[in-house]
Coordinates of C-alpha atoms in Angstrom, one line a residue:
X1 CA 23.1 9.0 47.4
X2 CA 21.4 9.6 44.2
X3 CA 21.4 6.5 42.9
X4 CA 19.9 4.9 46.4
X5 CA 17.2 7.6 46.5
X6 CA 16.1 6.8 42.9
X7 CA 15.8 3.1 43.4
X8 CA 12.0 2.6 44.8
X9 CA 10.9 5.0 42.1
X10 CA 13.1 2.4 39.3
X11 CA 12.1 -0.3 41.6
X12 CA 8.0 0.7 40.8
X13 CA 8.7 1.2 37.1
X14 CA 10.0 -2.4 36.8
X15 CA 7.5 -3.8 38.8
X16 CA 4.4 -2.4 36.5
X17 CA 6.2 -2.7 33.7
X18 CA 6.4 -6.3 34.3
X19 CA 2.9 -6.8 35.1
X20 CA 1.5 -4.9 32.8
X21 CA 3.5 -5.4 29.6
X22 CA 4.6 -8.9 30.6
X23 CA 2.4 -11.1 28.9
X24 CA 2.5 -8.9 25.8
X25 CA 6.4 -9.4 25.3
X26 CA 6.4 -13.1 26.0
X27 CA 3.6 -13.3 23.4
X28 CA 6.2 -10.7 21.2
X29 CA 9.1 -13.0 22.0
X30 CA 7.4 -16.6 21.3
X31 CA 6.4 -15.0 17.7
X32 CA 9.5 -13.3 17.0
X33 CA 11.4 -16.7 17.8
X34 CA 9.3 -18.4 15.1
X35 CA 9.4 -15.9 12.1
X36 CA 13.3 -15.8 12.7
X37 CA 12.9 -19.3 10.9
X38 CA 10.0 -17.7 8.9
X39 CA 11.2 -19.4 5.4
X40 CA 12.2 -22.4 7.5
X41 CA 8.5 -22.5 9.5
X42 CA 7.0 -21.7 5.6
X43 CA 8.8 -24.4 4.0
X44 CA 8.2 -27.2 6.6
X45 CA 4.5 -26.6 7.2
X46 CA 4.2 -26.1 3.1
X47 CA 5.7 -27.9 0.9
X48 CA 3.0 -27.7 -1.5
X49 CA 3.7 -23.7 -1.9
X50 CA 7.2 -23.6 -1.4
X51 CA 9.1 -26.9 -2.7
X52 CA 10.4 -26.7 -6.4
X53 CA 11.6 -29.7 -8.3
X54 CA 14.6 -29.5 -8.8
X55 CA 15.8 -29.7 -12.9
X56 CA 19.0 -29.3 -14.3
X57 CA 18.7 -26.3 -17.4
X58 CA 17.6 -23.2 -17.9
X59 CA 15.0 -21.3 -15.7
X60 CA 11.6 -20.1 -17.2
X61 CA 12.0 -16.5 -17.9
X62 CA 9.5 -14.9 -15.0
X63 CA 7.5 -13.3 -17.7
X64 CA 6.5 -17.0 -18.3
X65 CA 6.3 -17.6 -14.6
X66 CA 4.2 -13.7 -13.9
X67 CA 2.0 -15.5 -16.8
X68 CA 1.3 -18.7 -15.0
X69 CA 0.4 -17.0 -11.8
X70 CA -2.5 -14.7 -13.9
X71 CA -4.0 -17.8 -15.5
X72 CA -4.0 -19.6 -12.8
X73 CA -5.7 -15.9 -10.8
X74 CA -7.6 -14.1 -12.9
X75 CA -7.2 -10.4 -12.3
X76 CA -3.7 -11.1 -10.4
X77 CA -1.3 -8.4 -10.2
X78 CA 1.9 -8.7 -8.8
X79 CA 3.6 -5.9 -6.8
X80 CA 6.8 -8.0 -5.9
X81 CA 8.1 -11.1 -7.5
X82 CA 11.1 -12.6 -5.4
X83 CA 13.1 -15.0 -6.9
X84 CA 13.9 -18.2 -5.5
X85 CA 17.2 -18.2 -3.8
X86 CA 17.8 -21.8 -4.0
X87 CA 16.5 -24.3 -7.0
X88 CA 14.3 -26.2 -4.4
X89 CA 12.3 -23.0 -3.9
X90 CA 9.3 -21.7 -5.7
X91 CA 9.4 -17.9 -6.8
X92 CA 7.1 -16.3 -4.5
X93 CA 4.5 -13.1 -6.0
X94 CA 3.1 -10.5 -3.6
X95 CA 0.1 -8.6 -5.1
X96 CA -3.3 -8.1 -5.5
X97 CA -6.6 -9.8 -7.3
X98 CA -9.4 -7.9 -9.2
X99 CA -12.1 -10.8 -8.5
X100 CA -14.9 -10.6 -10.5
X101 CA -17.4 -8.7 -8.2
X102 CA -15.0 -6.0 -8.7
X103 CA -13.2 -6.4 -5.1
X104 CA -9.5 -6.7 -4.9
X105 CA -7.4 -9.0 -2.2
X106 CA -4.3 -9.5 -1.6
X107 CA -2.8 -12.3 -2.2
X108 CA 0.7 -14.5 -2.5
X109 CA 1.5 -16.4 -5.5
X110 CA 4.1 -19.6 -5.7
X111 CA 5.4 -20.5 -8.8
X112 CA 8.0 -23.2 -10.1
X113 CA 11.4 -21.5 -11.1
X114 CA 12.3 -24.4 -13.8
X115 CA 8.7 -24.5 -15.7
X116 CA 6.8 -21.9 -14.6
X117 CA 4.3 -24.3 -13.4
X118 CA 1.9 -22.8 -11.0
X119 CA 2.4 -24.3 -7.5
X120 CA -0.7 -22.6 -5.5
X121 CA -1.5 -19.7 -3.6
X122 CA -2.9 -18.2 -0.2
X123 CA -4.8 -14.8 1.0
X124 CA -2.4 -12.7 2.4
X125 CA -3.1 -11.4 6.2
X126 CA -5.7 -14.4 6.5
X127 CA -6.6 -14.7 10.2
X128 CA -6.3 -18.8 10.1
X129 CA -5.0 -21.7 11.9
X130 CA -4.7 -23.4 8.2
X131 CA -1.0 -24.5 7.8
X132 CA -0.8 -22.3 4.7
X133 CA -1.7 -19.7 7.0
X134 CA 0.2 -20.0 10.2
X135 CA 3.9 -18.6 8.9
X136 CA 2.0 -15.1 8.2
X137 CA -0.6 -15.1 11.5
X138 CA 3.0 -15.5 13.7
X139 CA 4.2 -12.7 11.5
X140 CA 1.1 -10.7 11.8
X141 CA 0.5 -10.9 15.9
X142 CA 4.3 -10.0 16.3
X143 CA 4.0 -6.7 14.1
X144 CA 0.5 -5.4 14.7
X145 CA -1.3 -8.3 17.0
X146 CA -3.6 -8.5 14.2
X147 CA -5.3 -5.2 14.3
X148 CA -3.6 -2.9 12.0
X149 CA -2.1 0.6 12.9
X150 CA -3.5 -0.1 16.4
X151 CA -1.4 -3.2 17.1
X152 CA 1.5 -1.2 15.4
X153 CA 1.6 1.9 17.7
X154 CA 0.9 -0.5 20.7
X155 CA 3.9 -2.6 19.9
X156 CA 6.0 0.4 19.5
X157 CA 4.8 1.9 22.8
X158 CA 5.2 -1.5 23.9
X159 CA 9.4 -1.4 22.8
X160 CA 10.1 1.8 24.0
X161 CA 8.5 1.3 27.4
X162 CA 11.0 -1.8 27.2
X163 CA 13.9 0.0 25.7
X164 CA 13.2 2.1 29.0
X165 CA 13.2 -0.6 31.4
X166 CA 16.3 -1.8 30.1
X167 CA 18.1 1.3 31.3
X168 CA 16.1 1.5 35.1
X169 CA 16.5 -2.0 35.7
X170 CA 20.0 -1.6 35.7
X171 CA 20.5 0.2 39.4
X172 CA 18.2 -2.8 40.2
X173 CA 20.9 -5.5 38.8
X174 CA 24.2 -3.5 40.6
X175 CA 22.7 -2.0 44.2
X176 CA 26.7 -1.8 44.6
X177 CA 29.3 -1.3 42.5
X178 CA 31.7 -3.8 44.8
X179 CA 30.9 -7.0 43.6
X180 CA 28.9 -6.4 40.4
X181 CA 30.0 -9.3 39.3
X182 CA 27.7 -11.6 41.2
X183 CA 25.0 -10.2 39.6
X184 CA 26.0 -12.0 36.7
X185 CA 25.7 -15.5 38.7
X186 CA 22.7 -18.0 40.5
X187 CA 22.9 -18.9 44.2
X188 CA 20.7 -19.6 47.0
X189 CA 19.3 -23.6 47.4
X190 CA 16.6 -25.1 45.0
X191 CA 13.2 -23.7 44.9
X192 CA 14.0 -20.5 47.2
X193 CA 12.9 -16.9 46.3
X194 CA 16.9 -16.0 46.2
X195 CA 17.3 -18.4 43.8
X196 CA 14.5 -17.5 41.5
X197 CA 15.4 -13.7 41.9
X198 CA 19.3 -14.5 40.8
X199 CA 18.3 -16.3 38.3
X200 CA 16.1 -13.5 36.8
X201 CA 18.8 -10.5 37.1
X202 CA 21.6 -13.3 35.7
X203 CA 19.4 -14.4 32.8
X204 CA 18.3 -10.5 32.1
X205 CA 22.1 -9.4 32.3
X206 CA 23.8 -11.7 30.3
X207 CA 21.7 -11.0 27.1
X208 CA 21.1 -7.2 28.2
X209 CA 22.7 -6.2 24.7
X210 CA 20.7 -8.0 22.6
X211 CA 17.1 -7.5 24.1
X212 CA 18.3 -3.8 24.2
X213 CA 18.5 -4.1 20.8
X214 CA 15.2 -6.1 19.6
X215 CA 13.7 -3.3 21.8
X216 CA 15.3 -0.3 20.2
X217 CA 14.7 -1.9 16.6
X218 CA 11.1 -2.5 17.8
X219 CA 10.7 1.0 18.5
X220 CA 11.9 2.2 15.1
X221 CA 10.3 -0.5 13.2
X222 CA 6.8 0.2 14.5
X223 CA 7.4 4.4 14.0
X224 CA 9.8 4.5 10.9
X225 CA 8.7 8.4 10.5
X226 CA 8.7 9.2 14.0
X227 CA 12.3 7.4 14.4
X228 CA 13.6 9.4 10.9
X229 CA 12.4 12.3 12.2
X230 CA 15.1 11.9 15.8
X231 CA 17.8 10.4 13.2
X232 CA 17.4 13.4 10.9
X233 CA 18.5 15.6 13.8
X234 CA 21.6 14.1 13.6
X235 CA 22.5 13.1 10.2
X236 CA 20.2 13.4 6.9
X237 CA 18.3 10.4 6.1
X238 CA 17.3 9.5 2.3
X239 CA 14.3 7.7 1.0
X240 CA 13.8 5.4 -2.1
X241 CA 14.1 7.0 -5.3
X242 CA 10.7 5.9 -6.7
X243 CA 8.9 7.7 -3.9
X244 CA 9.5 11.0 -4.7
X245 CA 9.5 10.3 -8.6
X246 CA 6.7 12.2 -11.0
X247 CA 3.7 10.2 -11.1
X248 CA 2.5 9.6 -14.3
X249 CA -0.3 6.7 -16.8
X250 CA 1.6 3.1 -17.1
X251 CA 3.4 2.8 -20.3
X252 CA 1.0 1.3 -23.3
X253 CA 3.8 -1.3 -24.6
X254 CA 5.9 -2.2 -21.6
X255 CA 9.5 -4.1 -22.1
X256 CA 9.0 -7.7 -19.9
X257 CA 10.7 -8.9 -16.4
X258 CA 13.3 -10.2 -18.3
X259 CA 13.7 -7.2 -20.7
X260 CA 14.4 -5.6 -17.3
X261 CA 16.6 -7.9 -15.5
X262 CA 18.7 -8.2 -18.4
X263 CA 18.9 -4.4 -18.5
X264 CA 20.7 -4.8 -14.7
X265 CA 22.5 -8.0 -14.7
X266 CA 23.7 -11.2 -17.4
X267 CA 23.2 -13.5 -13.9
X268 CA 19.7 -13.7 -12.7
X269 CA 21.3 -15.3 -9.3
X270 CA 22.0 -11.7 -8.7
X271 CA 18.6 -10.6 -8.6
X272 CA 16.9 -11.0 -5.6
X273 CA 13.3 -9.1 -6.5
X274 CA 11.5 -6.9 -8.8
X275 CA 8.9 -4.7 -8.1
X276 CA 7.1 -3.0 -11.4
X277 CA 6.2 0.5 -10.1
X278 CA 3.6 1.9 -13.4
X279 CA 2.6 5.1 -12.0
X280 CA 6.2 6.1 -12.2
X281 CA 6.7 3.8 -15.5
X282 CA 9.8 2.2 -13.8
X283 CA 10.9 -1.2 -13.1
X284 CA 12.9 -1.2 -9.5
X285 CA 15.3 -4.6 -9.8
X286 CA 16.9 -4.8 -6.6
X287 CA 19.9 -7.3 -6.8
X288 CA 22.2 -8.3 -4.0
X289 CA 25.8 -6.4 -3.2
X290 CA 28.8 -5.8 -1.3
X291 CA 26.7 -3.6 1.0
X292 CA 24.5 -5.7 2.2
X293 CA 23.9 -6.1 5.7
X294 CA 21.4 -9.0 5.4
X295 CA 20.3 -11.8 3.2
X296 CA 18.0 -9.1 1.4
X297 CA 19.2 -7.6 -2.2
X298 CA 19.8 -3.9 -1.6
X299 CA 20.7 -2.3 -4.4
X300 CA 17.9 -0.9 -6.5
X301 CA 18.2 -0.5 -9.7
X302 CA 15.4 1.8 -12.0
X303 CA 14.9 0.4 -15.7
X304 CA 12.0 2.7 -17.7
X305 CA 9.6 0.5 -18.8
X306 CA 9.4 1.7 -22.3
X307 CA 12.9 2.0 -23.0
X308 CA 14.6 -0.6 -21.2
X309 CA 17.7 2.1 -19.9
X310 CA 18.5 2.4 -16.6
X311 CA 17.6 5.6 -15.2
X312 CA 18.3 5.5 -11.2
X313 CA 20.2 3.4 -9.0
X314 CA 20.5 3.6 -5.4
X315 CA 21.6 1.0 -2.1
X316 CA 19.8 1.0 1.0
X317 CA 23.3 1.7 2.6
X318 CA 22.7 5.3 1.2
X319 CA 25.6 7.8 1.6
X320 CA 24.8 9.1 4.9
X321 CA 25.1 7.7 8.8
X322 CA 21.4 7.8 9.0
X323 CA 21.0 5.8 6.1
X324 CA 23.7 3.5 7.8
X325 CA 21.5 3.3 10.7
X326 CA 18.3 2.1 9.5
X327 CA 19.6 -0.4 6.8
X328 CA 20.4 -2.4 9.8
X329 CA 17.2 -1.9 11.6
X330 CA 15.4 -5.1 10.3
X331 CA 18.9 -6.9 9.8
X332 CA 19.4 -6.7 13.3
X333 CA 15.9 -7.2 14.5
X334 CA 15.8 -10.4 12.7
X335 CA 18.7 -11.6 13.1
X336 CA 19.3 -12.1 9.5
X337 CA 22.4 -9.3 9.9
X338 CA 25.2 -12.3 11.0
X339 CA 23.3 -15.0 8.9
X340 CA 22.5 -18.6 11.2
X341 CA 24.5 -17.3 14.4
X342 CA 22.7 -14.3 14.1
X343 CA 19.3 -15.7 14.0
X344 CA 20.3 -18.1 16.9
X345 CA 21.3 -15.5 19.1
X346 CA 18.1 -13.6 18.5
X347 CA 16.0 -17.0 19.2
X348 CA 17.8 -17.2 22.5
X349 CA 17.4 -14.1 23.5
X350 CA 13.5 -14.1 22.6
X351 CA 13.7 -17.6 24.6
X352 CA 15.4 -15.6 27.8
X353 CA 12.6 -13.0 27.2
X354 CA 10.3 -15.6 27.8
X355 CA 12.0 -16.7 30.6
X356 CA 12.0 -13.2 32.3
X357 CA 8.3 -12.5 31.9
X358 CA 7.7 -15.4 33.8
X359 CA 10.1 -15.1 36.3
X360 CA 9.1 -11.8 37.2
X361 CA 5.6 -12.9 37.5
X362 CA 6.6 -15.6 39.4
X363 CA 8.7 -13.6 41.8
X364 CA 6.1 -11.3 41.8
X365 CA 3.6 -13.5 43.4
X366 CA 5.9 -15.3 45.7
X367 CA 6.9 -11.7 47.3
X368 CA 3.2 -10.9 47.3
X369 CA 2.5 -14.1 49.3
X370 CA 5.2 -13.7 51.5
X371 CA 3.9 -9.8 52.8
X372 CA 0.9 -11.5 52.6
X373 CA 1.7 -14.5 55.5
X374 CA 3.6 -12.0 57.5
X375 CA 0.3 -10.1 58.0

């Protein structure tokens, strides 16, 4: 009885929801399909950037290839140098450039792993239809829509009002409990409004899980604090070493990359970034481990950047369930957490999300024309 006198109220939810927030998620899910292929999209559209020659030998220490990037950009930076992964890859530098009328920008660096060869570079966050552009405009309107902390809170809203939906629309899906199971499949003849609606609830239901889950890892993807702040009334949660390290002036004579690396690891294959960090006079080399819940190197590992000793080492895994929890927050969200099938499933569900906006606006109309001839 419950249940039945709850249903218009569920019934309205789902209904405005759908209007209202409908075009945004299929314009979240037709993004989010294509930067789960980012390095795929990346590479394809840009070969120029992101194809290395392959050479047999030796790679050119990164202090050679950090070099390369700052002749090439005056006043370059780099924040986070990521290693190529495979030998047709270019190393790829995230930072900033000091441009001469005393402006910075940030921008993305590609080098070539074997000889340091400088391969090119874009503007990072450039609002541009230019092929070197389009990977990181996808990437852009599917995190913040292109208008900062805005777009971020709005997507986040966006997700939980989502996350919500995904729970009321349930009662929707099962009216009964006796033969639940049909809601799972597609009847009614070609073209009719029974059709279209079974198709909508079947197509909704049997990827309930995984939308549920791009929802809830929307939600604390766009409000890490806020979400840490819930967690931590469960379980602690523990943040990167470096953040709450003493600040203090850059070393004068700093040891090199390699210096570093060394300091971690004899195989650079293990290293999957390194991020100087000078106003706490560390080197953070993160390498990859048995941890791992993604294709991302976890472990950090803190090398001073005078002495070359390790000081700190931490994995994202932490030591607590809430650190458990939000390790797999992006793995999951992008698929990356079961490698390929993982980033398939997550394509087909964005593809079903898609498919439910427009059925539901579809349905919407139809129902709308129907009350409207019966008048």
């Amino acid at each position: 009885p419950l249940l039945m006198r709850t249903r218009p109220a569920f019934r309205f939810w789902h209904r405005w929801f759908g209007i209202l927030g409908g075009a945004w998620l299929i314009l979240l899910a037709i993004t989010g399909c294509a930067i789960a292929w980012y390095d795929e999209l990346d590479g394809l559209l840009n070969p120029d950037l992101r194809h290395a020659q392959i050479v047999s030998g030796q790679p050119a220490p990164i202090d050679a290839v950090v070099a390369s990037a700052q002749d090439a950009l005056p006043g370059f930076e780099p924040n986070n140098i990521l290693l190529a992964q495979r030998p047709d890859r270019t190393h790829w530098l995230l930072g900033r450039q000091t441009i001469p009328d005393g402006t910075a920008r940030a921008v993305q660096a590609f080098v070539e792993p074997a000889s340091a060869q400088f391969a090119g570079w874009r503007k990072s966050g450039a609002i541009s239809l230019h092929r070197h552009h389009l990977p990181d405009l996808l990437y852009g309107l599917h995190t913040d829509l292109l208008v900062g902390e805005i777009g971020i809170i709005f997507v986040g809203l966006l997700s939980l009002a989502w996350l919500i939906d995904h729970f009321l629309s349930l009662p929707l899906a099962f009216p009964r409990l006796k033969g639940a199971l049909s809601a799972f499949r597609v009847g009614g003849h070609a073209g009719s409004l029974r059709q279209l609606w079974d198709r909508h609830r079947a197509s909704g239901l049997w990827l309930w899980p995984v939308t549920g889950m791009l929802a809830l890892t929307g939600v604390t993807l766009s409000f890490p604090m806020e979400s840490r702040e819930v967690v931590e009334t469960v379980s602690p949660v523990s943040d990167r070493l470096h953040y709450a390290m003493e600040e203090r002036g850059p070393p004068t004579n700093p040891i090199g990359l390699d210096a570093a690396i060394a300091s971690v690891t004899e195989d650079r294959a293990q290293v999957h970034s390194v991020r100087p960090h000078p106003e706490v006079g560390l080197y953070a080399v993160r390498t990859f481990d048995t941890r791992d819940v993604d294709n991302q190197g976890r472990l950090w590992t803190y090398v001073n950047m005078e002495t070359g000793k390790i000081t700190a080492q931490r994995h994202d895994a932490g030591e607590n369930a809430g650190d458990t929890f939000f390790i797999w927050q992006y793995a999951l969200h992008s698929g990356h957490a079961f490698g390929l099938a993982g980033r398939l499933l997550v394509t087909l569900a964005g593809l079903v999300t898609i498919y439910l906006g427009i059925s539901g606006y579809r349905l919407w109309w139809k129902r709308r024309r129907r009350i409207g001839q019966a008048r």
